[in-house]
Coordinates of C-alpha atoms and ligand atoms in Angstrom, one line a residue:
X1 CA 0.0 0.0 0.0
X2 CA 1.4 3.3 -1.1
X3 CA 0.1 6.3 0.9
X4 CA 1.0 9.8 0.0
X5 CA 0.2 12.7 2.4
X6 CA 0.6 16.4 2.1
X7 CA 1.8 18.0 5.3
X8 CA 2.2 21.3 7.2
X9 CA 3.5 21.2 10.7
X10 CA 1.8 20.3 14.0
X11 CA -1.6 19.2 12.6
X12 CA 0.0 17.0 10.0
X13 CA 2.7 15.5 12.3
X14 CA 0.2 14.5 14.9
X15 CA -2.1 12.9 12.4
X16 CA 0.8 11.1 10.7
X17 CA 1.9 9.7 14.1
X18 CA -1.6 8.3 14.5
X19 CA -1.5 6.9 11.0
X20 CA 1.7 5.0 11.6
X21 CA 0.4 3.7 14.9
X22 CA -2.8 2.5 13.2
X23 CA -0.9 0.8 10.3
X24 CA 1.4 -0.9 12.8
X25 CA -1.6 -2.2 14.8
X26 CA -3.3 -3.5 11.6
X27 CA -0.5 -6.0 11.3
X28 CA 0.4 -5.7 7.7
X29 CA 2.3 -2.7 8.8
X30 CA 3.9 -4.3 11.8
X31 CA 7.0 -3.4 9.9
X32 CA 5.8 -0.3 8.2
X33 CA 8.6 -0.4 5.7
X34 CA 7.5 -3.9 4.6
X35 CA 3.8 -3.4 4.2
X36 CA 3.4 0.3 3.5
X37 CA 5.3 3.0 1.8
X38 CA 4.3 6.4 3.1
X39 CA 5.5 9.5 1.3
X40 CA 5.0 12.8 3.0
X41 CA 5.2 16.0 0.9
X42 CA 6.1 18.8 3.3
X43 CA 5.3 22.5 3.1
X44 CA 8.4 24.7 2.8
X45 CA 6.5 28.0 2.5
X46 CA 7.2 28.7 6.2
X47 CA 11.0 28.4 5.7
X48 CA 13.1 31.3 6.8
X49 CA 16.8 32.2 7.0
X50 CA 17.8 33.3 10.5
X51 CA 21.3 34.1 11.6
X52 CA 22.5 32.7 8.2
X53 CA 20.8 29.4 8.8
X54 CA 18.0 27.9 6.8
X55 CA 15.1 26.9 9.1
X56 CA 12.4 24.6 7.7
X57 CA 9.8 24.6 10.6
X58 CA 7.2 22.3 9.0
X59 CA 9.7 19.6 7.7
X60 CA 11.3 19.6 11.2
X61 CA 8.0 19.3 13.0
X62 CA 7.2 16.2 11.0
X63 CA 10.7 14.8 11.3
X64 CA 11.0 15.4 15.1
X65 CA 7.4 14.2 15.8
X66 CA 7.7 11.0 13.9
X67 CA 11.3 10.5 15.0
X68 CA 10.6 10.9 18.7
X69 CA 12.5 14.1 19.2
X70 CA 9.6 16.6 19.4
X71 CA 8.8 18.8 22.4
X72 CA 5.4 17.2 23.1
X73 CA 3.5 20.0 24.9
X74 CA 4.7 22.7 22.5
X75 CA 4.3 20.6 19.3
X76 CA 7.3 22.1 17.7
X77 CA 11.0 22.2 18.5
X78 CA 13.1 19.6 20.3
X79 CA 12.4 18.0 23.6
X80 CA 14.8 18.7 26.5
X81 CA 15.7 21.9 24.8
X82 CA 17.9 24.7 26.2
X83 CA 18.3 28.2 24.9
X84 CA 21.9 29.2 25.6
X85 CA 22.7 30.3 22.0
X86 CA 19.5 32.3 21.8
X87 CA 20.4 34.1 25.0
X88 CA 24.0 34.8 23.8
X89 CA 22.6 36.2 20.5
X90 CA 20.2 38.4 22.4
X91 CA 23.1 39.6 24.6
X92 CA 24.8 40.9 21.4
X93 CA 21.5 42.6 20.5
X94 CA 21.1 40.5 17.4
X95 CA 17.7 40.4 15.8
X96 CA 15.3 38.7 15.5
X97 CA 14.7 37.7 19.0
X98 CA 11.1 36.6 18.6
X99 CA 11.8 33.2 16.9
X100 CA 12.5 30.5 19.5
X101 CA 15.5 28.5 18.3
X102 CA 16.8 26.2 20.9
X103 CA 20.4 24.8 21.1
X104 CA 19.4 21.3 19.9
X105 CA 17.4 22.7 17.1
X106 CA 20.3 24.9 16.0
X107 CA 22.3 21.8 15.2
X108 CA 19.7 20.7 12.7
X109 CA 19.8 24.1 11.0
X110 CA 23.6 24.1 11.0
X111 CA 23.7 20.7 9.3
X112 CA 21.0 21.7 6.8
X113 CA 22.7 25.0 5.9
X114 CA 26.1 23.4 5.5
X115 CA 24.7 20.9 3.1
X116 CA 22.7 23.5 1.2
X117 CA 25.9 25.6 0.9
X118 CA 27.7 22.6 -0.5
X119 CA 25.0 22.5 -3.2
X120 CA 22.8 19.6 -2.1
X121 CA 19.1 20.2 -2.9
X122 CA 16.8 20.5 0.1
X123 CA 15.3 17.1 -0.7
X124 CA 18.7 15.4 -0.3
X125 CA 19.4 17.4 2.8
X126 CA 16.0 16.3 4.3
X127 CA 16.8 12.7 3.5
X128 CA 20.2 13.1 5.3
X129 CA 18.6 14.6 8.4
X130 CA 15.9 11.8 8.4
X131 CA 18.7 9.2 8.4
X132 CA 19.2 10.1 12.0
X133 CA 15.5 10.5 13.0
X134 CA 14.1 7.5 11.1
X135 CA 10.6 9.0 10.9
X136 CA 9.1 5.8 9.2
X137 CA 8.0 7.8 6.2
X138 CA 9.7 9.2 3.2
X139 CA 9.7 13.0 3.8
X140 CA 10.1 15.1 0.7
X141 CA 9.9 18.9 0.6
X142 CA 7.3 20.1 -1.9
X143 CA 10.0 21.8 -3.8
X144 CA 13.8 22.3 -3.8
X145 CA 13.3 25.9 -5.0
X146 CA 12.9 28.5 -2.3
X147 CA 9.3 29.5 -1.6
X148 CA 8.5 31.9 1.2
X149 CA 5.0 32.9 2.4
X150 CA 4.7 36.6 3.0
X151 CA 1.8 38.5 4.5
X152 CA 0.7 42.0 3.6
X153 CA -0.3 44.0 6.7
X154 CA -1.2 47.6 7.4
X155 CA -0.6 48.8 10.9
X156 CA 1.1 51.8 12.6
X157 CA 4.3 51.1 10.8
X158 CA 2.4 51.3 7.5
X159 CA 1.4 48.9 4.7
X160 CA 4.1 46.3 4.1
X161 CA 4.8 42.7 3.5
X162 CA 6.3 40.6 6.4
X163 CA 7.5 37.1 6.4
X164 CA 4.8 34.6 7.4
X165 CA 6.8 33.7 10.5
X166 CA 7.0 37.3 11.7
X167 CA 3.2 37.7 11.3
X168 CA 2.5 34.3 13.0
X169 CA 5.1 34.2 15.7
X170 CA 5.9 37.9 16.5
X171 CA 2.5 39.4 15.7
X172 CA 0.4 36.4 16.7
X173 CA -1.6 37.0 13.5
X174 CA -3.4 39.7 15.5
X175 CA -2.9 42.3 12.7
X176 CA -5.3 41.3 9.9
X177 CA -3.6 40.0 6.8
X178 CA -4.6 42.0 3.7
X179 CA -3.2 39.2 1.6
X180 CA -1.0 36.1 1.8
X181 CA 1.4 35.4 -1.0
X182 CA 3.7 32.4 -1.5
X183 CA 6.6 34.2 -3.1
X184 CA 8.5 32.0 -5.5
X185 CA 5.7 29.4 -5.7
X186 CA 4.8 30.2 -9.3
X187 CA 8.3 29.4 -10.5
X188 CA 9.0 26.5 -8.2
X189 CA 9.2 23.0 -9.5
X190 CA 8.0 20.0 -7.5
X191 CA 10.9 18.2 -5.8
X192 CA 12.0 14.9 -7.4
X193 CA 9.5 12.2 -6.4
X194 CA 6.6 14.5 -5.5
X195 CA 4.5 14.0 -8.7
X196 CA 5.4 10.3 -8.9
X197 CA 4.3 9.8 -5.3
X198 CA 0.9 11.4 -6.3
X199 CA 0.6 9.4 -9.5
X200 CA 1.6 6.0 -8.0
X201 CA -0.3 6.3 -4.7
X202 CA -3.0 3.9 -3.6
X203 CA -4.3 6.5 -1.1
X204 CA -3.8 10.2 -0.9
X205 CA -4.4 12.0 2.4
X206 CA -4.7 15.6 3.4
X207 CA -4.1 15.7 7.2
X208 CA -5.7 18.4 9.3
X209 CA -3.2 21.1 8.2
X210 CA -3.7 24.8 7.7
X211 CA -5.6 25.0 4.4
X212 CA -4.0 28.3 3.4
X213 CA -0.4 28.4 4.4
X214 CA 0.3 24.6 4.6
X215 CA -1.8 22.6 2.1
X216 CA -2.6 25.7 0.0
X217 CA 1.0 26.5 -0.4
X218 CA 1.9 22.9 -1.4
X219 CA -0.9 23.0 -4.0
X220 CA 0.4 26.3 -5.3
X221 CA 3.5 24.7 -6.7
X222 CA 2.8 24.2 -10.4
X223 CA 2.0 20.6 -11.2
X224 CA 1.1 19.4 -7.7
X225 CA -2.6 20.4 -7.7
X226 CA -3.0 18.8 -11.2
X227 CA -1.3 15.7 -9.9
X228 CA -3.7 15.4 -7.0
X229 CA -6.6 16.0 -9.3
X230 CA -5.3 13.4 -11.8
X231 CA -4.3 10.6 -9.4
X232 CA -6.3 7.4 -9.6
X233 CA -6.0 7.1 -5.8
X234 CA -8.9 8.2 -3.6
X235 CA -8.1 11.5 -1.9
X236 CA -9.3 11.8 1.7
X237 CA -9.0 14.9 3.8
X238 CA -9.4 15.6 7.5
X239 CA -10.9 18.9 8.5
X240 CA -8.6 21.2 10.4
X241 CA -11.7 23.1 11.6
X242 CA -13.8 21.8 14.4
X243 CA -17.1 23.5 15.3
X244 CA -16.2 26.5 13.2
X245 CA -12.8 27.1 15.0
X246 CA -9.2 26.2 14.2
X247 CA -8.7 24.0 17.3
X248 CA -5.2 25.1 17.9
X249 CA -3.4 28.1 16.4
X250 CA -4.8 30.9 14.4
X251 CA -5.8 29.3 11.0
X252 CA -8.9 31.4 11.0
X253 CA -6.8 34.5 10.5
X254 CA -5.4 32.9 7.3
X255 CA -8.8 32.0 6.1
X256 CA -10.2 35.5 6.7
X257 CA -7.3 36.9 4.7
X258 CA -8.4 35.0 1.6
X259 CA -12.1 35.6 2.2
X260 CA -13.0 32.1 3.3
X261 CA -15.3 31.3 6.2
X262 CA -13.8 29.3 9.1
X263 CA -15.9 26.2 8.6
X264 CA -15.3 22.5 7.6
X265 CA -17.6 23.0 4.6
X266 CA -15.7 26.1 3.4
X267 CA -12.3 24.3 3.6
X268 CA -13.8 21.4 1.6
X269 CA -14.8 23.9 -1.0
X270 CA -11.2 25.2 -1.2
X271 CA -10.3 21.6 -2.1
X272 CA -13.1 21.2 -4.7
X273 CA -12.1 18.9 -7.5
X274 CA -9.4 17.3 -5.4
X275 CA -11.2 15.5 -2.5
X276 CA -13.1 12.2 -2.8
X277 CA -13.7 11.9 0.9
X278 CA -13.8 14.5 3.7
X279 CA -13.8 13.8 7.5
X280 CA -15.5 16.4 9.6
X281 CA -16.1 16.6 13.3
X282 CA -19.4 15.5 14.7
X283 CA -20.1 19.2 15.6
X284 CA -19.8 20.1 11.9
X285 CA -21.8 17.2 10.5
X286 CA -25.0 19.1 9.7
X287 CA -23.0 21.9 8.1
X288 CA -20.9 19.6 5.8
X289 CA -23.9 17.5 4.8
X290 CA -25.6 20.7 3.7
X291 CA -22.8 21.5 1.3
X292 CA -23.0 18.1 -0.2
X293 CA -26.8 18.3 -0.6
X294 CA -26.4 21.8 -2.1
X295 CA -24.0 20.4 -4.7
X296 CA -26.5 19.7 -7.5
X297 CA -24.0 17.7 -9.6
X298 CA -23.3 15.6 -6.4
X299 CA -19.6 15.8 -7.3
X300 CA -18.6 16.9 -3.8
X301 CA -16.7 14.5 -1.5
X302 CA -18.3 11.8 0.5
X303 CA -18.5 13.2 4.0
X304 CA -18.1 11.2 7.3
X305 CA -18.4 12.7 10.7
X306 CA -16.5 11.5 13.8
X307 CA -14.6 13.2 16.7
X308 CA -11.6 14.9 15.1
X309 CA -9.9 16.2 18.2
X310 CA -6.4 14.7 18.3
X311 CA -6.4 14.7 22.1
X312 CA -4.1 11.6 22.5
X313 CA -2.6 8.9 20.3
X314 CA -5.7 6.6 20.6
X315 CA -8.0 9.4 19.4
X316 CA -5.6 10.3 16.6
X317 CA -5.4 6.6 15.6
X318 CA -9.2 6.5 15.3
X319 CA -9.1 9.5 12.9
X320 CA -6.4 7.9 10.8
X321 CA -8.4 4.6 10.8
X322 CA -11.5 6.4 9.6
X323 CA -9.5 8.1 6.8
X324 CA -8.0 4.7 5.7
X325 CA -11.4 3.0 5.8
X326 CA -13.1 5.7 3.8
X327 CA -10.3 5.6 1.2
X328 CA -10.7 1.8 1.0
X329 CA -14.4 2.2 0.5
X330 CA -13.9 4.8 -2.2
X331 CA -11.4 2.6 -3.9
X332 CA -13.7 -0.4 -4.2
X333 CA -16.4 2.0 -5.4
X334 CA -14.5 2.7 -8.5
Ligands
GDP401 P1 1.5 24.2 11.5 O1 2.2 24.4 10.2 O2 2.3 23.8 12.7 O3 0.5 25.3 11.8 O4 0.6 22.9 11.4 P2 -0.4 22.4 10.3 O5 -0.6 23.4 9.1 O6 -0.1 21.0 9.9 O7 -1.7 22.3 11.1 C1 -2.2 23.4 11.8 C2 -3.7 23.1 11.9 O8 -4.0 21.9 12.5 C3 -4.4 24.1 12.7 O9 -4.8 25.2 11.9 C4 -5.6 23.4 13.2 O10 -6.8 23.8 12.5 C5 -5.3 21.9 13.0 N1 -5.4 21.1 14.2 C6 -4.6 21.2 15.3 N2 -5.0 20.3 16.2 C7 -6.0 19.6 15.7 C8 -6.8 18.6 16.1 O11 -6.7 18.0 17.2 N3 -7.8 18.1 15.3 C9 -8.0 18.7 14.0 N4 -9.0 18.2 13.3 N5 -7.3 19.7 13.6 C10 -6.3 20.1 14.4
CA402 CA1 3.6 25.7 9.3

């Protein structure tokens, strides 16, 4: 079974951990490598260069989470982290000070930057980093070409574009985004293996990731959206919106910026033409059913409702199981 998933950071990483646990429990995947091949296409629009180092927050969140090195409560960064380097940089007055890079995490960015400087593409660098973490999936960046999400804001400092990380981390997305632009996406090429993973997949999954700056950015790389639309595999998505709210984080601020309502149904509409199946939370069941009923051509995805809060591994496994079951059902339907 070849499973291909798109991935942002925390939402995707947690879901994928549940997926691996579920596959392992199903037996065929007792040795995941033997029974299943999971390819994860990671968002790189959040990437940023800090202190001369290339930081890839979403790739690292997936890698650390699946590799057992994540800071559990935080959901990003390393466990057992210390911040001596950050404090020393601050003592020199070096900016920015709003991005929390820990000492352990720094090592990852140093290795990555060294390899990039030597000319290795990001996909090979990611593979090298994963050789240590053994995430149990093949993690590929969406593109080897730099893509950076920027956000246009207008506040007391005037109208300007800031890096997504500055808007998200420093400004807590409190200043409304006038627009969100994935700079470089138009000219980016999918990384080697991305289109193949989509074409050759038996199942394609959209984990509950930010639909604008995670999944949306991956789909903005020319060729990827078409590959998802064209794949023979059933495409099943998990709503990142529960009861009209983004659960954790500030995804609603991203949706507002592009004029999309914060609802499971509205996110499904963003993925129109791509999704065959859509998992929504029980609290959104009526809403999502309405969308399907309203779709005269009945070409919308098959909607299933279940609890979607990834409160612990068991709950997350149940969500992954539902996604696999729905995909299976949709496959046999063909
Ligand atoms: P990020 O890059 O770290 O922001 O992570 P992602 O883009 O992968 O996912 C962030 C999104 O995950 C958030 O916008 C939430 O809507 C969603 N999310 C977080 N926790 C949960 C959860 O327990 N259940 C569901 N369904 N979605 C969640
Ligand atoms: Ca992210």
